[in-house]
């Protein structure tokens, strides 16, 4: 049984981490959140020590390290806002623990360089949650694509269309998630999953164009080794297709490969536990795995949008 500490335990995603820690038969020993709405702890780990001040949390974790080997922290799970991840990862490594950090691991590629050095110095590991890489339909797609590529290595690039609309109300834009410096914008906060997935499926980035970007939606084209991808991401309800709105849905997720729909809308809920299992087996997604999508998301954030054309995703052309 491994001992965990969790940072950001009062937020939206923390329950999936609490569930994953419990379902992998480990225990939460300490938790931190600057906000004290954390009654959820009783449902998972009623005896956990909870802190609202980092300094007291740090003191407690250090005390366990020096005086209580049985409860020394092995893993720190990080569910804090994106811009705090690297600081919280450094805390984990400093107290002799491994880090399991939410996506995006960091906002800028150079933050990874510093973490790589610290990982080597500490002998501990930094892993992230990229749960789409363990989604059964997407794993099956990867296998199919790999087999097709092996059979015909010189085939034409795949034509891929990614459309991902997940509506968020006004709160999103007034929270840290709507703040470019803290979340990285829609392409980073939401898009990182898909950029990672696309690179994982179709190979390294060769070229990237951004056609449109505002606080609610963004889209462009990315050229990968084995695919040309038109992509569109939005957190605005008004971008949902009529068919989704008619069904009362608030999300629309679609990936087509050469005109064929990849069905992946179901099966999202337990993926954190699967990522934890892999991580605990020493097979997690590390700094090197995370880097290509972080580089692309950063490039997209910095790019000047070129404007919409007939080459753009059709949702941008409407
Ligand atoms: P959230 O705002 O709901 O929760 C963040 C929590 O961190 C809040 O409870 C907040 O009080 C706390 N916090 C803020 N500053 C802190 C600090 N300095 N020290 C300790 N706690 C602090 O956000 P969320 O949706 O839970 O997102 C958290 C992380 O999880 C983000 O990195 C986000 O990108 C990621 N996330 C991933 C997925 C996924 O599908 N893998 C889904 C949602 C969120
Ligand atoms: N929801 C909330 O009530 N609060 C939130 O903070 C977020 C959602 P989905 P996930 O918005 O920051 C995705 O779209 O898949 C509500 C991203 N993950 O299924 O869990 C929401 O209004 C994640 O990286 O959300 O998370 C819905 O009613 C990103 O950080 C419901 O929860 C996160 O949005 C479910 O919403 C975000 C993926 O896209 C895989």
Coordinates of C-alpha atoms and ligand atoms in Angstrom, one line a residue:
X1 CA 0.0 0.0 0.0
X2 CA 1.4 3.4 -1.0
X3 CA 0.8 6.7 0.8
X4 CA -0.6 9.6 -1.1
X5 CA -0.9 13.4 -0.6
X6 CA -3.3 15.4 -2.8
X7 CA -3.1 19.1 -3.7
X8 CA -6.3 20.8 -4.9
X9 CA -8.6 18.3 -3.2
X10 CA -11.6 20.6 -3.3
X11 CA -11.9 21.0 -7.0
X12 CA -13.9 19.4 -9.9
X13 CA -11.4 16.7 -10.9
X14 CA -10.2 15.7 -7.4
X15 CA -12.9 13.0 -6.8
X16 CA -11.6 11.0 -9.8
X17 CA -8.2 11.0 -8.1
X18 CA -9.7 10.1 -4.7
X19 CA -11.5 7.2 -6.4
X20 CA -8.4 6.1 -8.3
X21 CA -6.3 6.1 -5.1
X22 CA -9.0 4.1 -3.3
X23 CA -9.6 1.7 -6.2
X24 CA -5.9 0.9 -6.6
X25 CA -5.9 0.0 -2.8
X26 CA -3.7 2.9 -1.6
X27 CA -4.4 5.5 1.0
X28 CA -4.6 9.3 1.2
X29 CA -2.6 10.5 4.2
X30 CA -2.7 14.3 3.6
X31 CA -4.6 16.8 1.5
X32 CA -4.3 20.5 0.7
X33 CA -6.7 23.0 -0.8
X34 CA -6.8 26.8 -0.2
X35 CA -10.6 26.4 -0.2
X36 CA -12.1 24.3 2.7
X37 CA -15.2 22.8 0.9
X38 CA -13.7 19.3 1.1
X39 CA -16.4 17.3 2.8
X40 CA -16.0 14.8 0.0
X41 CA -12.9 13.4 1.9
X42 CA -15.3 11.6 4.3
X43 CA -16.6 9.5 1.4
X44 CA -13.1 8.2 0.5
X45 CA -10.6 8.7 3.4
X46 CA -12.3 9.9 6.6
X47 CA -9.0 10.0 8.6
X48 CA -7.0 12.1 6.2
X49 CA -5.2 15.2 7.6
X50 CA -6.4 18.3 5.7
X51 CA -4.7 21.7 5.4
X52 CA -5.7 25.0 3.8
X53 CA -2.2 26.5 4.2
X54 CA 0.7 25.2 2.1
X55 CA 3.2 25.8 4.9
X56 CA 1.4 23.6 7.4
X57 CA 0.9 20.9 4.7
X58 CA 4.6 21.0 3.9
X59 CA 5.5 20.8 7.6
X60 CA 3.3 17.8 8.1
X61 CA 4.6 16.0 5.0
X62 CA 8.2 16.7 6.1
X63 CA 7.4 15.4 9.6
X64 CA 6.1 12.1 8.2
X65 CA 9.2 11.8 6.1
X66 CA 11.5 12.2 9.1
X67 CA 9.6 10.6 11.9
X68 CA 6.9 8.2 10.5
X69 CA 8.3 5.9 7.9
X70 CA 5.0 3.9 7.7
X71 CA 3.1 7.0 6.6
X72 CA 5.9 8.7 4.5
X73 CA 4.4 10.1 1.3
X74 CA 5.2 8.0 -1.8
X75 CA 3.1 9.9 -4.3
X76 CA 1.7 13.5 -4.5
X77 CA -1.4 13.8 -6.7
X78 CA -1.7 17.3 -8.2
X79 CA -5.2 18.7 -9.1
X80 CA -4.4 22.4 -8.8
X81 CA -4.8 25.0 -11.5
X82 CA -2.5 24.5 -14.5
X83 CA -0.1 27.4 -13.8
X84 CA 0.8 26.0 -10.4
X85 CA 1.6 22.4 -11.6
X86 CA 5.4 22.8 -11.9
X87 CA 5.7 24.4 -8.4
X88 CA 3.6 21.6 -6.9
X89 CA 5.6 18.9 -8.8
X90 CA 8.8 20.4 -7.4
X91 CA 7.3 20.2 -3.9
X92 CA 6.6 16.5 -4.5
X93 CA 10.2 15.7 -5.6
X94 CA 11.7 17.8 -2.8
X95 CA 9.8 15.7 -0.2
X96 CA 11.1 12.5 -1.8
X97 CA 7.8 11.6 -3.5
X98 CA 6.7 10.8 -7.1
X99 CA 4.3 13.2 -8.7
X100 CA 1.0 12.3 -10.5
X101 CA 0.0 15.6 -12.0
X102 CA -3.1 16.5 -14.0
X103 CA -2.8 17.7 -17.6
X104 CA -1.3 19.9 -18.9
X105 CA 1.8 19.0 -17.0
X106 CA 3.1 22.5 -17.5
X107 CA 2.1 25.5 -19.7
X108 CA 5.5 26.1 -21.5
X109 CA 8.0 23.6 -22.9
X110 CA 10.9 25.1 -21.0
X111 CA 9.2 24.3 -17.6
X112 CA 9.8 20.7 -18.6
X113 CA 13.5 21.2 -18.9
X114 CA 13.8 22.2 -15.2
X115 CA 11.5 19.3 -14.2
X116 CA 13.7 16.8 -16.1
X117 CA 16.8 18.0 -14.2
X118 CA 15.0 17.8 -10.9
X119 CA 13.6 14.3 -11.7
X120 CA 17.1 13.1 -12.4
X121 CA 18.5 14.7 -9.2
X122 CA 15.7 13.3 -7.0
X123 CA 15.5 9.8 -8.5
X124 CA 11.7 10.2 -8.4
X125 CA 9.3 10.2 -11.3
X126 CA 6.9 12.8 -12.7
X127 CA 3.8 11.4 -14.5
X128 CA 0.7 12.9 -15.9
X129 CA -2.9 12.1 -16.6
X130 CA -3.5 11.7 -20.4
X131 CA -6.5 9.5 -20.1
X132 CA -7.5 9.3 -23.7
X133 CA -4.4 7.2 -24.3
X134 CA -6.1 4.4 -22.3
X135 CA -9.6 4.9 -23.8
X136 CA -10.5 1.4 -25.2
X137 CA -11.8 2.7 -28.6
X138 CA -8.8 4.9 -29.1
X139 CA -6.3 2.1 -28.1
X140 CA -8.1 -0.1 -30.7
X141 CA -7.8 2.7 -33.3
X142 CA -4.1 3.0 -32.6
X143 CA -3.6 -0.7 -33.2
X144 CA -5.6 -0.6 -36.5
X145 CA -3.7 2.4 -37.8
X146 CA -0.3 0.8 -36.8
X147 CA -1.2 -2.5 -38.6
X148 CA -2.4 -0.5 -41.7
X149 CA 0.9 1.5 -41.7
X150 CA 3.0 -1.6 -41.4
X151 CA 1.2 -3.2 -44.3
X152 CA 1.4 -0.1 -46.5
X153 CA 4.1 2.2 -45.2
X154 CA 3.9 4.7 -48.1
X155 CA 0.2 5.2 -48.1
X156 CA -1.3 8.8 -48.4
X157 CA -1.7 10.8 -45.2
X158 CA -5.0 10.2 -43.4
X159 CA -7.5 13.0 -43.6
X160 CA -8.6 13.7 -40.0
X161 CA -11.3 16.0 -38.7
X162 CA -11.4 16.7 -34.9
X163 CA -14.4 18.5 -33.5
X164 CA -14.7 19.0 -29.8
X165 CA -17.3 21.2 -28.2
X166 CA -17.8 21.1 -24.5
X167 CA -20.1 23.9 -23.3
X168 CA -19.2 25.9 -20.2
X169 CA -21.2 28.7 -18.7
X170 CA -20.0 32.2 -17.9
X171 CA -18.3 30.9 -14.7
X172 CA -15.6 29.3 -16.9
X173 CA -14.4 32.6 -18.3
X174 CA -14.5 34.3 -14.8
X175 CA -12.5 31.5 -13.2
X176 CA -8.8 30.7 -13.6
X177 CA -9.8 28.4 -16.5
X178 CA -10.7 31.5 -18.6
X179 CA -7.4 33.3 -17.7
X180 CA -4.8 32.7 -20.5
X181 CA -1.8 33.0 -18.1
X182 CA -3.3 30.5 -15.7
X183 CA -4.9 27.9 -17.9
X184 CA -3.3 28.5 -21.3
X185 CA -6.5 29.1 -23.3
X186 CA -8.9 26.6 -24.9
X187 CA -6.2 25.0 -27.1
X188 CA -4.1 24.2 -24.0
X189 CA -6.7 23.5 -21.3
X190 CA -9.1 21.4 -23.4
X191 CA -7.0 20.8 -26.6
X192 CA -4.0 19.2 -24.9
X193 CA -5.8 15.8 -24.7
X194 CA -6.4 15.9 -28.4
X195 CA -3.1 17.2 -29.5
X196 CA -1.5 14.4 -27.4
X197 CA -3.9 11.9 -28.9
X198 CA -3.3 12.9 -32.5
X199 CA 0.5 12.9 -32.1
X200 CA 0.3 9.5 -30.4
X201 CA -1.8 8.1 -33.3
X202 CA -0.3 9.8 -36.3
X203 CA 3.3 10.8 -35.5
X204 CA 5.3 14.0 -35.0
X205 CA 4.2 17.5 -35.9
X206 CA 5.5 18.8 -39.2
X207 CA 3.5 22.0 -39.5
X208 CA 0.8 23.9 -37.6
X209 CA -1.5 26.7 -38.6
X210 CA -4.0 28.5 -36.4
X211 CA -7.0 29.9 -38.4
X212 CA -9.0 31.4 -35.6
X213 CA -8.6 31.9 -31.8
X214 CA -10.8 33.7 -29.2
X215 CA -11.6 33.0 -25.6
X216 CA -14.4 30.6 -26.5
X217 CA -13.2 28.7 -29.6
X218 CA -10.2 28.0 -31.7
X219 CA -9.3 26.0 -34.8
X220 CA -6.7 25.3 -37.3
X221 CA -4.8 22.6 -39.2
X222 CA -1.9 20.5 -38.0
X223 CA 0.2 18.4 -40.3
X224 CA 1.5 15.2 -38.7
X225 CA 3.7 12.5 -40.1
X226 CA 0.8 10.3 -41.1
X227 CA -2.2 12.7 -41.1
X228 CA -3.5 16.2 -42.0
X229 CA -5.9 17.3 -39.2
X230 CA -8.5 20.0 -39.4
X231 CA -9.4 20.8 -35.8
X232 CA -12.0 22.8 -34.0
X233 CA -12.4 23.2 -30.2
X234 CA -15.0 25.2 -28.4
X235 CA -16.5 25.8 -24.9
X236 CA -19.4 27.8 -26.3
X237 CA -22.9 26.2 -26.4
X238 CA -23.8 28.1 -29.5
X239 CA -21.2 26.1 -31.5
X240 CA -23.0 22.8 -30.8
X241 CA -24.6 21.2 -33.9
X242 CA -28.4 21.4 -34.0
X243 CA -28.7 17.6 -33.6
X244 CA -26.8 17.8 -30.3
X245 CA -28.9 20.7 -29.0
X246 CA -32.1 18.9 -30.0
X247 CA -31.1 16.0 -27.8
X248 CA -30.3 18.3 -24.9
X249 CA -26.6 17.5 -25.0
X250 CA -23.9 19.9 -23.8
X251 CA -21.0 18.2 -25.5
X252 CA -20.2 17.1 -29.0
X253 CA -17.1 15.0 -29.5
X254 CA -16.2 13.7 -33.0
X255 CA -13.1 12.4 -34.7
X256 CA -13.3 11.2 -38.3
X257 CA -10.4 9.4 -40.0
X258 CA -10.8 9.4 -43.8
X259 CA -14.5 10.2 -43.4
X260 CA -15.1 7.4 -40.9
X261 CA -16.4 8.3 -37.4
X262 CA -14.4 7.0 -34.5
X263 CA -16.8 6.2 -31.7
X264 CA -15.3 7.4 -28.4
X265 CA -18.1 9.4 -26.6
X266 CA -18.7 6.7 -24.0
X267 CA -16.3 5.3 -21.5
X268 CA -14.7 8.4 -20.0
X269 CA -15.5 8.0 -16.4
X270 CA -13.0 5.4 -15.0
X271 CA -10.0 6.3 -17.1
X272 CA -8.2 8.0 -14.2
X273 CA -8.1 4.7 -12.3
X274 CA -6.6 3.0 -15.3
X275 CA -3.9 5.7 -15.6
X276 CA -3.1 5.3 -11.9
X277 CA -2.8 1.5 -12.3
X278 CA -0.3 2.0 -15.1
X279 CA 1.6 4.7 -13.2
X280 CA 1.9 2.5 -10.1
X281 CA 3.2 -0.3 -12.2
X282 CA 6.0 2.0 -13.4
X283 CA 4.3 2.4 -16.8
X284 CA 2.9 5.9 -16.5
X285 CA 3.0 8.8 -18.9
X286 CA 6.1 10.8 -18.1
X287 CA 7.8 14.1 -19.0
X288 CA 9.0 12.8 -22.4
X289 CA 5.5 11.5 -23.3
X290 CA 3.9 14.8 -22.4
X291 CA 6.4 17.1 -24.2
X292 CA 5.2 17.0 -27.9
X293 CA 1.7 18.1 -27.1
X294 CA 2.9 20.8 -24.7
X295 CA 5.2 22.1 -27.4
X296 CA 2.3 22.1 -30.0
X297 CA -0.2 23.7 -27.6
X298 CA 2.3 26.4 -26.7
X299 CA 3.0 27.1 -30.4
X300 CA -0.7 27.3 -31.1
X301 CA -1.1 29.8 -28.2
X302 CA 1.7 32.0 -29.5
X303 CA 0.6 31.8 -33.2
X304 CA -1.1 34.7 -34.9
X305 CA -4.4 33.4 -36.4
X306 CA -4.2 33.4 -40.2
X307 CA -7.9 33.8 -40.8
X308 CA -10.5 31.3 -42.1
X309 CA -10.3 29.8 -45.5
X310 CA -11.7 26.9 -47.5
X311 CA -8.9 24.8 -45.9
X312 CA -10.3 25.4 -42.4
X313 CA -12.5 23.2 -40.3
X314 CA -16.1 23.5 -41.6
X315 CA -17.4 24.8 -38.2
X316 CA -15.1 27.8 -38.6
X317 CA -16.5 28.5 -42.1
X318 CA -20.1 28.6 -41.0
Ligands
LIG1 P1 -11.0 23.5 -10.0 O1 -10.8 24.9 -10.1 O2 -12.3 22.9 -9.9 O3 -10.1 22.9 -8.8 C1 -8.8 23.4 -8.4 C2 -8.7 23.3 -6.9 O4 -7.3 23.7 -6.6 C3 -9.7 24.2 -6.2 O5 -10.3 23.5 -5.2 C4 -8.8 25.3 -5.7 O6 -9.2 25.9 -4.4 C5 -7.5 24.6 -5.5 N1 -6.3 25.5 -5.4 C6 -6.1 26.6 -6.1 N2 -4.9 27.1 -5.8 C7 -4.3 26.3 -4.9 C8 -3.1 26.3 -4.2 N3 -2.2 27.2 -4.4 N4 -2.9 25.2 -3.3 C9 -3.8 24.2 -3.2 N5 -5.0 24.2 -3.8 C10 -5.2 25.2 -4.7 O7 -10.2 22.9 -11.3 P2 -10.3 21.4 -11.8 O8 -11.2 21.3 -12.9 O9 -10.4 20.4 -10.7 O10 -8.8 21.3 -12.5 C11 -7.7 20.9 -11.7 C12 -6.6 20.4 -12.6 O11 -7.2 19.2 -13.3 C13 -6.3 21.3 -13.8 O12 -4.9 21.1 -14.0 C14 -7.1 20.9 -14.9 O13 -6.5 21.2 -16.2 C15 -7.2 19.4 -14.7 N6 -8.4 18.7 -15.2 C16 -8.2 17.6 -15.9 C17 -9.3 16.9 -16.4 C18 -9.1 15.7 -17.2 O14 -10.0 15.3 -18.0 N7 -8.0 15.0 -17.1 C19 -10.6 17.4 -16.2 C20 -10.7 18.6 -15.4 C21 -9.6 19.2 -14.9
LIG2 N1 -17.9 20.6 -15.4 C1 -18.0 21.3 -14.2 O1 -19.0 21.4 -13.5 N2 -16.8 21.9 -13.7 C2 -15.7 21.9 -14.4 O2 -14.7 22.5 -13.9 C3 -15.6 21.2 -15.6 C4 -16.7 20.5 -16.0 P1 -16.8 17.3 -19.6 P2 -14.2 16.6 -18.6 O3 -13.4 22.3 -18.2 O4 -11.4 22.4 -17.3 C5 -12.8 18.5 -19.7 O5 -16.7 18.1 -20.8 O6 -14.0 15.7 -19.7 C6 -19.1 19.9 -15.8 C7 -11.4 18.2 -20.1 N3 -11.2 16.8 -20.4 O7 -17.1 15.8 -19.8 O8 -14.3 16.0 -17.2 C8 -19.4 20.3 -17.3 O9 -20.1 21.5 -17.4 C9 -10.4 18.7 -19.1 O10 -9.1 18.5 -19.5 O11 -15.5 17.5 -18.8 O12 -13.0 17.7 -18.5 C10 -20.2 19.1 -17.7 O13 -21.6 19.3 -17.3 C11 -10.6 20.2 -18.8 O14 -9.7 20.6 -17.8 C12 -19.6 17.9 -16.9 O15 -18.8 18.5 -15.9 C13 -12.0 20.4 -18.3 O16 -12.9 19.9 -19.3 C14 -18.7 17.1 -17.8 O17 -17.9 17.9 -18.6 C15 -12.3 21.8 -17.9 C16 -11.4 16.3 -21.5 O18 -11.8 16.9 -22.5 C17 -11.2 14.8 -21.7

